[in-house]
Coordinates of C-alpha atoms in Angstrom, one line a residue:
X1 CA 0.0 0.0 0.0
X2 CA 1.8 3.0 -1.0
X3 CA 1.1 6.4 1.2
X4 CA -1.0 9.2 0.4
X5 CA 0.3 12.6 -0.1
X6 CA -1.8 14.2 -2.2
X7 CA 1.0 14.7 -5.3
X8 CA -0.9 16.0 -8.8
X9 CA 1.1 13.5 -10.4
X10 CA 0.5 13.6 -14.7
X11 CA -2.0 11.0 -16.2
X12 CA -0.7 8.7 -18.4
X13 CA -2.0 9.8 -20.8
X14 CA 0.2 13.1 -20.9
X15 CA 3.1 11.3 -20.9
X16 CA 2.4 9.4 -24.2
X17 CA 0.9 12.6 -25.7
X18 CA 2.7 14.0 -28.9
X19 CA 5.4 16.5 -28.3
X20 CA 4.9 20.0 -28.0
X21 CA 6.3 23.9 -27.8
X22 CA 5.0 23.7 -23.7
X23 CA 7.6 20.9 -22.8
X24 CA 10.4 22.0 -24.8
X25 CA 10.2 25.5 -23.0
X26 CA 9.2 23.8 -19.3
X27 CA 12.4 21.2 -20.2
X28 CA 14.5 24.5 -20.5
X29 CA 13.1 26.6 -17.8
X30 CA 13.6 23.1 -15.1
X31 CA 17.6 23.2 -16.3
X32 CA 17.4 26.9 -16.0
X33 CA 15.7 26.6 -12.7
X34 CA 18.3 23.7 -11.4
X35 CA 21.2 25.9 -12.6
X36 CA 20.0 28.8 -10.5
X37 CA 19.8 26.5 -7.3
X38 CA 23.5 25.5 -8.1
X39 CA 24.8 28.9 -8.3
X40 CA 23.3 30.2 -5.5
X41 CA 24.5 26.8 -3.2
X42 CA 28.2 26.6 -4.6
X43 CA 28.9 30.5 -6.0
X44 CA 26.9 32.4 -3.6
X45 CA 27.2 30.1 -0.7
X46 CA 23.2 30.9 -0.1
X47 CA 21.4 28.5 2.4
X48 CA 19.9 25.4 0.1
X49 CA 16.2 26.2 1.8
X50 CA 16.7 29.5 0.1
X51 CA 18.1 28.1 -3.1
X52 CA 15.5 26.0 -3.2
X53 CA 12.5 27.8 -2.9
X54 CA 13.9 30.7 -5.1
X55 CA 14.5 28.0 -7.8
X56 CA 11.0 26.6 -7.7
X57 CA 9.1 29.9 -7.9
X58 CA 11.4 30.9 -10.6
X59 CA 10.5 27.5 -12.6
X60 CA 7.0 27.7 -11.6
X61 CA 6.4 31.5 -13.2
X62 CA 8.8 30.6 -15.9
X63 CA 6.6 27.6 -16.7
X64 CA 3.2 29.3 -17.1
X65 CA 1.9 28.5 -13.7
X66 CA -0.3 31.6 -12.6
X67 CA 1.4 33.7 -10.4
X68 CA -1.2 33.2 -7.9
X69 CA -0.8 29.5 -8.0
X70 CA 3.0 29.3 -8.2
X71 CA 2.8 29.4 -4.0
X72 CA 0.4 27.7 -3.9
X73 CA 1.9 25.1 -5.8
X74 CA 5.4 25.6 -3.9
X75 CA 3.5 25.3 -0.6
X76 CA 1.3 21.8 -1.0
X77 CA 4.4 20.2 -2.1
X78 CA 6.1 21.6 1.2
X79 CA 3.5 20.2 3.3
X80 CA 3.1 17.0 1.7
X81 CA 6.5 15.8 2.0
X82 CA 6.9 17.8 5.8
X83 CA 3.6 16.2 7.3
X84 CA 5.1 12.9 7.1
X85 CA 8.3 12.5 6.8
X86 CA 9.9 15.6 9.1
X87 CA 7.5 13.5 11.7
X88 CA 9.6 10.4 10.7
X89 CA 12.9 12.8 11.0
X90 CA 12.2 14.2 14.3
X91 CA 11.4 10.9 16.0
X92 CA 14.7 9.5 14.4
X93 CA 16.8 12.6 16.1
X94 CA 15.3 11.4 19.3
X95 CA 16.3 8.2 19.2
X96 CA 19.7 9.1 18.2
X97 CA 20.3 11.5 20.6
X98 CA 19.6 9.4 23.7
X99 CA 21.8 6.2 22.1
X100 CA 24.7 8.6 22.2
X101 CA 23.6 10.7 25.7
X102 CA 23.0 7.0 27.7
X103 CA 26.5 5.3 26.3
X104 CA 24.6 2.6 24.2
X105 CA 26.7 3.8 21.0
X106 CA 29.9 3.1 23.1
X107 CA 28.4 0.2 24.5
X108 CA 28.3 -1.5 20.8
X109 CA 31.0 -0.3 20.0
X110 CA 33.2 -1.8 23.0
X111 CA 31.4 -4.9 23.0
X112 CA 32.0 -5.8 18.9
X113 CA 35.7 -4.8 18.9
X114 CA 36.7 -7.5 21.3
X115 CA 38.9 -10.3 19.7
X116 CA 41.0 -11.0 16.5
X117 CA 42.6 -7.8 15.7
X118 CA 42.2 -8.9 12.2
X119 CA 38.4 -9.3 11.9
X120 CA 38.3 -5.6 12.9
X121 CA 37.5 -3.9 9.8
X122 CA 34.3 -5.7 9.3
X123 CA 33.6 -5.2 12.7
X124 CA 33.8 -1.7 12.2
X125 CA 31.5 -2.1 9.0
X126 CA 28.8 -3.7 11.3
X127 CA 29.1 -0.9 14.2
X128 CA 28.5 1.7 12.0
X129 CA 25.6 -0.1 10.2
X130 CA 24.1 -0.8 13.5
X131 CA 24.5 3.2 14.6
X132 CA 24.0 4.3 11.6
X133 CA 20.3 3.3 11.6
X134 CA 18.8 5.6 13.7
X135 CA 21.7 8.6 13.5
X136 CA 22.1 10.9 10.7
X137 CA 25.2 10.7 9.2
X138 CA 27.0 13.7 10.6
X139 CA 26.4 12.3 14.0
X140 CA 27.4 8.8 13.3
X141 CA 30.3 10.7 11.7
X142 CA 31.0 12.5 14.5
X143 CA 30.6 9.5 17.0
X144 CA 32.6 6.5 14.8
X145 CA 35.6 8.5 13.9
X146 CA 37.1 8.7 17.5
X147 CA 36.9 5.4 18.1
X148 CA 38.2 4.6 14.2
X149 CA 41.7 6.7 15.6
X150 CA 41.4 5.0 18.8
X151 CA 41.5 1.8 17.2
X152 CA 44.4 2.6 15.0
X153 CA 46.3 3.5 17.4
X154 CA 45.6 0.5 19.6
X155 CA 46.5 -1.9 16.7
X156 CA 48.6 -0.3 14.9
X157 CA 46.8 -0.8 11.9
X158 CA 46.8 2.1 9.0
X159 CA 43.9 4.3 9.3
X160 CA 41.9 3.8 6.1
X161 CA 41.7 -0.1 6.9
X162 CA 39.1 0.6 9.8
X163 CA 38.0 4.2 8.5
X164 CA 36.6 3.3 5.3
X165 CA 34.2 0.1 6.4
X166 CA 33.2 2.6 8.9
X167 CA 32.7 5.3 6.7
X168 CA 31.1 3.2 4.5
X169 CA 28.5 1.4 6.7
X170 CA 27.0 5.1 7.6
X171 CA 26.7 6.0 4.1
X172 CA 25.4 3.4 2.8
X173 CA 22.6 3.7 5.4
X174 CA 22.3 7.6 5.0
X175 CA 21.6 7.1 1.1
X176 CA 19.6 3.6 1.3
X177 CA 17.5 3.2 4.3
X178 CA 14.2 4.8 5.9
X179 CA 14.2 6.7 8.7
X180 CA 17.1 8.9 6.5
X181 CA 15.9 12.0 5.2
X182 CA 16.9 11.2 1.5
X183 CA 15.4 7.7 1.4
X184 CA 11.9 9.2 3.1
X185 CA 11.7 12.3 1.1
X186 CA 11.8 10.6 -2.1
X187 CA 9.4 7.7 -1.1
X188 CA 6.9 10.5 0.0
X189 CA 7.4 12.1 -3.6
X190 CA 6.9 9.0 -5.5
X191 CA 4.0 8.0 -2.8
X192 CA 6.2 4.6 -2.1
X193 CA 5.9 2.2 1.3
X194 CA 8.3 3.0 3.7
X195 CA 8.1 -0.5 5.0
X196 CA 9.2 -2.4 1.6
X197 CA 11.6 0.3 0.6
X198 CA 13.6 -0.8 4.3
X199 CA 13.4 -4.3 3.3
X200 CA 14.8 -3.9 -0.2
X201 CA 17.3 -1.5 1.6
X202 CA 19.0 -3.0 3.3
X203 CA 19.1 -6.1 1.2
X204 CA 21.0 -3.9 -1.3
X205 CA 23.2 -1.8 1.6
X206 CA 24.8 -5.4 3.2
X207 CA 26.5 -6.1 -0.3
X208 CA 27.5 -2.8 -0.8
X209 CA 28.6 -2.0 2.6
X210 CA 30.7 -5.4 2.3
X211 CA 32.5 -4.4 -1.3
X212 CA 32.6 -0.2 -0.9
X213 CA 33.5 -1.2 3.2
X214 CA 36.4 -4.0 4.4
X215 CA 36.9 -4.9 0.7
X216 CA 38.0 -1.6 -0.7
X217 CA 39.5 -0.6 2.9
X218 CA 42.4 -3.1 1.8
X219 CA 42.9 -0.8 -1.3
X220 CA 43.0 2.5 0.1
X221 CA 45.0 1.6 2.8
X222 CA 47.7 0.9 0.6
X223 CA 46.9 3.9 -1.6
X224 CA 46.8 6.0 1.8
X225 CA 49.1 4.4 4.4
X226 CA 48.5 6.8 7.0
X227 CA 47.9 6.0 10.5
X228 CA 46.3 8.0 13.8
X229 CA 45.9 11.4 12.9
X230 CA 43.9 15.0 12.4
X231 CA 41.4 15.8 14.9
X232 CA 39.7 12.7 15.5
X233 CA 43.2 11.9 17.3
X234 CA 43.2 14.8 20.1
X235 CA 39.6 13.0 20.6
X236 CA 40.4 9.6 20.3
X237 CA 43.3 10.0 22.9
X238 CA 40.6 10.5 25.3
X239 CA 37.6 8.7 24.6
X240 CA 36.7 5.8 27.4
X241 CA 39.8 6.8 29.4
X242 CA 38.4 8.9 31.7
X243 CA 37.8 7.3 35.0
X244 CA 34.7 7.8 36.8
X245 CA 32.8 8.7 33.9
X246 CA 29.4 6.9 35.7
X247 CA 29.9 8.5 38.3
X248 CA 27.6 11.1 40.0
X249 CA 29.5 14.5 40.5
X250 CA 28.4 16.2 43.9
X251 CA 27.1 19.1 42.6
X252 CA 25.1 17.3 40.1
X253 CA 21.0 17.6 40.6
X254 CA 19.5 14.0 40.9
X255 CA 18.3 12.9 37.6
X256 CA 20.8 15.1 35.3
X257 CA 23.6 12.6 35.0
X258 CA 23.8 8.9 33.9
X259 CA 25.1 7.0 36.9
X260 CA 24.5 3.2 34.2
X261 CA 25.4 2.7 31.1
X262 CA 22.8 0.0 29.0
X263 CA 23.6 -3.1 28.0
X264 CA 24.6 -4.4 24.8
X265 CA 21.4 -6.4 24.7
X266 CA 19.2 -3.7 25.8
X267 CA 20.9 -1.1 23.1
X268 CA 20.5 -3.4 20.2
X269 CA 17.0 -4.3 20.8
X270 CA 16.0 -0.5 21.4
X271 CA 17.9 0.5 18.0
X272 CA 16.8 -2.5 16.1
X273 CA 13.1 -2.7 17.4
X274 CA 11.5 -0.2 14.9
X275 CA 13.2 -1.8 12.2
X276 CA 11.8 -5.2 13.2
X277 CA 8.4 -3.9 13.1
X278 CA 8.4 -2.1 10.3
X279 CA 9.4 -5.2 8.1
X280 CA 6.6 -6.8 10.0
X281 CA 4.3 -4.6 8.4
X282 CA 6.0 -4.9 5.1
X283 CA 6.0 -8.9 5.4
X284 CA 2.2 -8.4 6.3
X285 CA 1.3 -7.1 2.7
X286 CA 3.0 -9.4 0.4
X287 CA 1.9 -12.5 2.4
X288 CA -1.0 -12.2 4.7
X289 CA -4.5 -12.2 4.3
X290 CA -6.0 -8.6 4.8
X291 CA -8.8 -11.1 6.5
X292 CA -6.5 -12.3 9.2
X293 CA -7.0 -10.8 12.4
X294 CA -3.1 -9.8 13.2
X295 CA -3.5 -7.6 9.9
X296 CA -4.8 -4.4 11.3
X297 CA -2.4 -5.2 14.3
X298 CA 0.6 -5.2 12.4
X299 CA -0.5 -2.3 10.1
X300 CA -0.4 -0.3 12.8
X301 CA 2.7 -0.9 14.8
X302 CA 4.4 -1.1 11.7
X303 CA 3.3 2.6 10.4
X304 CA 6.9 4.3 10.3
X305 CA 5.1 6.6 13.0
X306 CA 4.6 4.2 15.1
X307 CA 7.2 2.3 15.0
X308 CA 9.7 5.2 15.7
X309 CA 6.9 6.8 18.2
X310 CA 7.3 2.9 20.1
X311 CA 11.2 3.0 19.8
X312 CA 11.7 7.0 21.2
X313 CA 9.4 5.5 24.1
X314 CA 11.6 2.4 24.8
X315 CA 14.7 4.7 24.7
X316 CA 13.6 6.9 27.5
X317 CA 13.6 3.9 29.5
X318 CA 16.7 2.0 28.1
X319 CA 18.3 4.9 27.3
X320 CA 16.8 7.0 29.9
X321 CA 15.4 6.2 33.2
X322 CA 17.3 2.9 32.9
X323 CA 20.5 4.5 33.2
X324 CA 19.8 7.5 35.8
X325 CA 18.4 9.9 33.7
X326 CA 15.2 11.6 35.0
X327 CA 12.1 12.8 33.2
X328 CA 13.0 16.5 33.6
X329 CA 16.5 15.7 31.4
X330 CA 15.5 13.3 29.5
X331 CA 12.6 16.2 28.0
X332 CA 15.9 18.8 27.8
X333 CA 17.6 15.7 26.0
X334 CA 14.4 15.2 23.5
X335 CA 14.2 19.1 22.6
X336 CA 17.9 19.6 22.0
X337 CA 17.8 16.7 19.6
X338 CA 15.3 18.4 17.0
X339 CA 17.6 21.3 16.9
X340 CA 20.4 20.5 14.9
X341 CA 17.7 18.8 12.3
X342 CA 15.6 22.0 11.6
X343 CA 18.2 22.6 8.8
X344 CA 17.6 19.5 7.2
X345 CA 13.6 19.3 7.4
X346 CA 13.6 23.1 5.8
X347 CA 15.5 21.5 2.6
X348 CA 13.4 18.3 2.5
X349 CA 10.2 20.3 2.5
X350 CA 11.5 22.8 -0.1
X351 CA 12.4 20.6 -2.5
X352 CA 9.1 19.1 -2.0
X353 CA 8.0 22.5 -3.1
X354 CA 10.3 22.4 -5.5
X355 CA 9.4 19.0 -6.9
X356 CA 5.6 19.9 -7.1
X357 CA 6.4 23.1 -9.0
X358 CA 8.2 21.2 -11.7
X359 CA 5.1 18.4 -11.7
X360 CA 2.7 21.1 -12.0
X361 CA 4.1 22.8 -14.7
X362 CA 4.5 20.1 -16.7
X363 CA 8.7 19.4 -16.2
X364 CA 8.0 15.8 -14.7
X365 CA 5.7 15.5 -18.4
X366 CA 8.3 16.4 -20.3
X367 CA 11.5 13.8 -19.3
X368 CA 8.8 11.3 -18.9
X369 CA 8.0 11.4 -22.4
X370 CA 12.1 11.3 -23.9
X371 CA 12.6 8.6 -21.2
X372 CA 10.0 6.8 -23.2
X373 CA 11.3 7.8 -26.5
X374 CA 14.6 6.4 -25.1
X375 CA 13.3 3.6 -23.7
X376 CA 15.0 5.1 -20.1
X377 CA 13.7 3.5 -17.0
X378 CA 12.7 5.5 -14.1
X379 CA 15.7 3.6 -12.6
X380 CA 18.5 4.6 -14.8
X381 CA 16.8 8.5 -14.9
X382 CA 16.5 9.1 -11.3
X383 CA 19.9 7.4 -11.1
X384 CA 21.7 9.6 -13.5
X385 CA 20.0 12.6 -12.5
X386 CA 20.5 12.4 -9.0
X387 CA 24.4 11.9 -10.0
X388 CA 24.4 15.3 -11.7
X389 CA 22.5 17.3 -8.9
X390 CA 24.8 15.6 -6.5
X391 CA 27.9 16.4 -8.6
X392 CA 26.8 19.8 -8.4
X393 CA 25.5 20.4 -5.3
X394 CA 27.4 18.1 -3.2
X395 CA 24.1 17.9 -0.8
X396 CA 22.5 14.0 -0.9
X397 CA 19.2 15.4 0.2
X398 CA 18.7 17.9 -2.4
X399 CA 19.6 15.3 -5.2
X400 CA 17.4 13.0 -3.6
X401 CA 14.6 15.1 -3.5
X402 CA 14.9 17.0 -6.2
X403 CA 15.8 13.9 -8.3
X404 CA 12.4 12.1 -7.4
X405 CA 10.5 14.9 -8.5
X406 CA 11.7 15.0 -11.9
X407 CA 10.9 10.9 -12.2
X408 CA 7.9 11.3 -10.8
X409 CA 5.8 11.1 -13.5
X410 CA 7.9 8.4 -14.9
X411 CA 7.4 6.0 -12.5
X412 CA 3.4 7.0 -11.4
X413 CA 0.8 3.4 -11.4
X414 CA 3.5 1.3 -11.2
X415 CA 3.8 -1.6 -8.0
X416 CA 5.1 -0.4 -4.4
X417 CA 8.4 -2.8 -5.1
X418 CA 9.6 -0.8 -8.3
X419 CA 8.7 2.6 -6.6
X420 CA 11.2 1.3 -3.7
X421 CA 14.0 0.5 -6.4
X422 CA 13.4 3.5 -7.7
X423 CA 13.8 5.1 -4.4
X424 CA 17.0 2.6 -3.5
X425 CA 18.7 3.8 -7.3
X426 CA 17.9 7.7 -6.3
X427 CA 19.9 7.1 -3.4
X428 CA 22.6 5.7 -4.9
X429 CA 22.7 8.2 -7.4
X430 CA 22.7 10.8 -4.5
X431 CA 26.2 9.5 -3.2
X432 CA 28.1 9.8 -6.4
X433 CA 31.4 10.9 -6.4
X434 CA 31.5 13.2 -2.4
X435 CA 34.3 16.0 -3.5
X436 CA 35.2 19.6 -2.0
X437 CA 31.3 21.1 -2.3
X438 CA 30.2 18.4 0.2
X439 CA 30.8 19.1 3.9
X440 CA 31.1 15.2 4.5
X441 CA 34.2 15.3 2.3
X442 CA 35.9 18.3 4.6
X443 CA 34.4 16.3 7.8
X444 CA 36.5 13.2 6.7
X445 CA 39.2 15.1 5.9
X446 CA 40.1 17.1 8.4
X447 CA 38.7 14.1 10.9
X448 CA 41.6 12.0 9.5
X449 CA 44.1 15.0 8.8
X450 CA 44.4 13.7 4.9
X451 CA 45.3 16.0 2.3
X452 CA 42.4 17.0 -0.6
X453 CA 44.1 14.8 -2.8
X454 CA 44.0 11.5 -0.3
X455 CA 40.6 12.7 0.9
X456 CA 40.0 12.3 -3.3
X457 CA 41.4 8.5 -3.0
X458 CA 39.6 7.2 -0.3
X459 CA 36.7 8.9 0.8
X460 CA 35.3 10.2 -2.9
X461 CA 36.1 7.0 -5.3
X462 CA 34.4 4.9 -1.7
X463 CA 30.9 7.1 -2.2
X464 CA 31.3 6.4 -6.1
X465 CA 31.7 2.7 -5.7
X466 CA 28.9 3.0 -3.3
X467 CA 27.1 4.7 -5.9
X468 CA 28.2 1.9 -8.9
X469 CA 27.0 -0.5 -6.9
X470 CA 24.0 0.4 -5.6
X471 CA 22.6 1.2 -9.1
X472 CA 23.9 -2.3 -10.0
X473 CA 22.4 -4.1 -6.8
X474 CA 19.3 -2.2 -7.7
X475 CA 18.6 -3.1 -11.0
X476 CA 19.7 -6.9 -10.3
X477 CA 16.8 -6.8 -8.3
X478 CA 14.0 -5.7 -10.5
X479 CA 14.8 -8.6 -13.1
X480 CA 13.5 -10.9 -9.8
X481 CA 11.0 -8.9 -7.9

């Protein structure tokens, strides 16, 4: 069952119609309308809400769209995407925030690098898979590359053979896998199931976190033989050294400090949990009976929502009350986690406005009708044109987003399944090639104290394979399904 947004998407009828003067001059005005959004992210260093929503009002007058209705226009596609997924967003933040707050990230962490010193690149692979769930990247980022260094320095080993499975396993799960902010905008454009698009997910992030992750680690270690260094190092050299860290300073008012730390058990379970039921749900409508009586059951727990709504509940008492945490800081906690993702929900729901600028005046019509001509699938489109947004850009989100909009019309009456591949190929498109107009690519570079050049060898050609295969993953998949 796919969800209901309320997107004017273009009959089918448009799409096979003859072409015409309107959809040369909407195909010119979109490419005009991108370029402006370019220039103002990468020349004029504008904000990308801003660059978005002057680009879509530019595209929707330039189009023919009344100027009365080009806000109009701009604001339904705003609010369709925000309604649902900045819920989805928000709920995620929480989540994340309290796995970090309680010590459950370093409890993973701790627990899966004990043993063989050599099985420690895959290790790290699976860590930041597991975190990188519910975190955003940055965070993960932010949380993994400590320990990475501290690792290094532990073992000895050269820095790229741990950094890049971990690097990999949170990018892969940035670009493929619901509750990210890519993978739900575009399955609220294209009116997808969030529950089958996780399923296929991550069915096509374990490969590709195994081949972009330990696999090419081997390679650009060798390419880059550095070892502990940058600023993850001054951070690394303190991280789970400091004694006394659970306990209660004197001054401290009850409740405001963790005096626990959760189990390994009890932080896999609360991370994993929403996961489990949303595949539940998806499991439920490819093989149950809508007559069976755990149907409505498992609909319902397994609405995104409520899953996430289920799993921020269960972290305020793993991750909360469980570990010494009362209900005064664990509310302080919760509010201070939506603040850092206000930036990100802006740009999701403008290019949603974006995206329902371009259907409405006819864009989406347009490419649909020389993909047809060309016999392009809505795969290999939103593949390629996320790839050139991305390359030009350097933001994952707007060439998700922005990306799904333009396929949109492409890819409208077809099955929940393809509408997830088309989501999955999006996303992989969306990681093509990271380079210096991408903030990831400073973050790792400066993380690891790596020159442009080795930031260009490792980190860059490891989002491109991730790319390569993801596209390939994907479309091996829809010969079967």
């Amino acid at each position: 069952m796919g969800l209901a947004y309320g997107i004017g998407l273009v009959a089918e009828a448009d799409v096979n119609a003859p072409w015409n003067g309107h959809d040369t001059r909407v195909l010119i005005v979109a490419v005009l309308g991108i370029a402006v959004i370019v220039a103002l992210i990468v020349a004029f260093k504008v904000h990308a809400f801003l660059s978005l929503t002057i680009g879509a009002l530019f595209v929707g007058v330039a189009s023919g769209i009344g100027a009365g209705a080009v806000t109009k226009s701009y604001e339904n596609g705003v609010g369709s995407v925000l309604g649902y997924v900045g819920v989805l967003i928000a709920l995620g933040a929480m989540v994340g925030k309290l796995l970090a707050d309680s010590g459950g990230a370093d409890q993973v962490v701790d627990t899966i690098l004990r043993g063989r010193s050599g099985a420690l690149p895959w290790k790290m692979a699976l860590i930041a898979f597991i975190i990188g769930i519910p975190m955003f990247f940055e965070i993960g980022l932010v949380l993994l590359i400590p320990v990475v260094v501290l690792a290094v320095r532990r073992t000895g080993a050269r820095a790229m053979l741990l950094g890049i499975p971990a690097l990999a396993g949170l990018s892969v799960l940035h670009g493929f896998v619901p509750p990210h902010p890519g993978p739900l905008a575009a399955i609220g454009v294209l009116g997808g199931n969030v529950g089958i698009t996780l399923a296929l997910g991550l069915l096509v992030a374990i490969p590709t976190v195994i081949v972009a992750g330990p696999l090419f680690g081997r390679l650009a270690a060798k390419w880059v033989p550095i070892g502990a260094a940058g600023t993850a190092l001054e951070v690394g050299e303190g991280h789970h050294e400091i004694e006394g860290e659970h306990s209660t300073p004197k001054d401290a008012a009850p409740g405001s400090v963790r005096t626990r730390t959760p189990s390994f058990t009890a932080t896999i379970v609360t991370v994993l949990f929403p996961v489990a039921l949303m595949l539940l749900k998806a499991a439920s409508d490819v093989w149950m009976s809508k007559e069976n009586a755990l149907y409505p059951v498992l609909q319902f727990v397994g609405d995104p929502v409520v899953a996430l709504l289920i799993a921020v509940l269960l972290a305020m008492f793993t991750f909360g009350t469980g570990v010494g945490f009362g209900i005064p800081e664990l509310s302080r906690k919760i509010g201070e986690s939506l603040l850092p993702i206000s930036g990100v929900m802006l740009i999701v729901g403008a290019g949603g406005g974006f995206k329902q600028v371009l259907v409405d005046g006819g864009t989406g019509t347009a490419i649909a009708k020389i993909a047809i001509a060309a016999n392009l699938s809505a795969l290999l489109l939103g593949w390629i044109v996320a790839v050139l947004i991305r390359l030009a850009t350097g933001s994952a989100t707007v060439a998700t987003v922005t990306a799904a909009g333009i396929v949109a019309p492409l890819a409208a009456g077809e099955s929940t399944t393809y509408l997830a591949l088309v989501v999955l190929a999006i996303g992989a498109g969306s990681l093509f090639f990271s380079h210096v107009n991408d903030a990831g690519f400073w973050l790792v570079k400066e993380y690891f104290g790596m020159t442009v050049g080795e930031t260009i060898k490792t980190w860059s050609l490891m989002e491109t394979l991730i790319s390569i295969m993801g596209l390939a993953m994907t479309l091996l998949l829809s010969i079967f399904i």
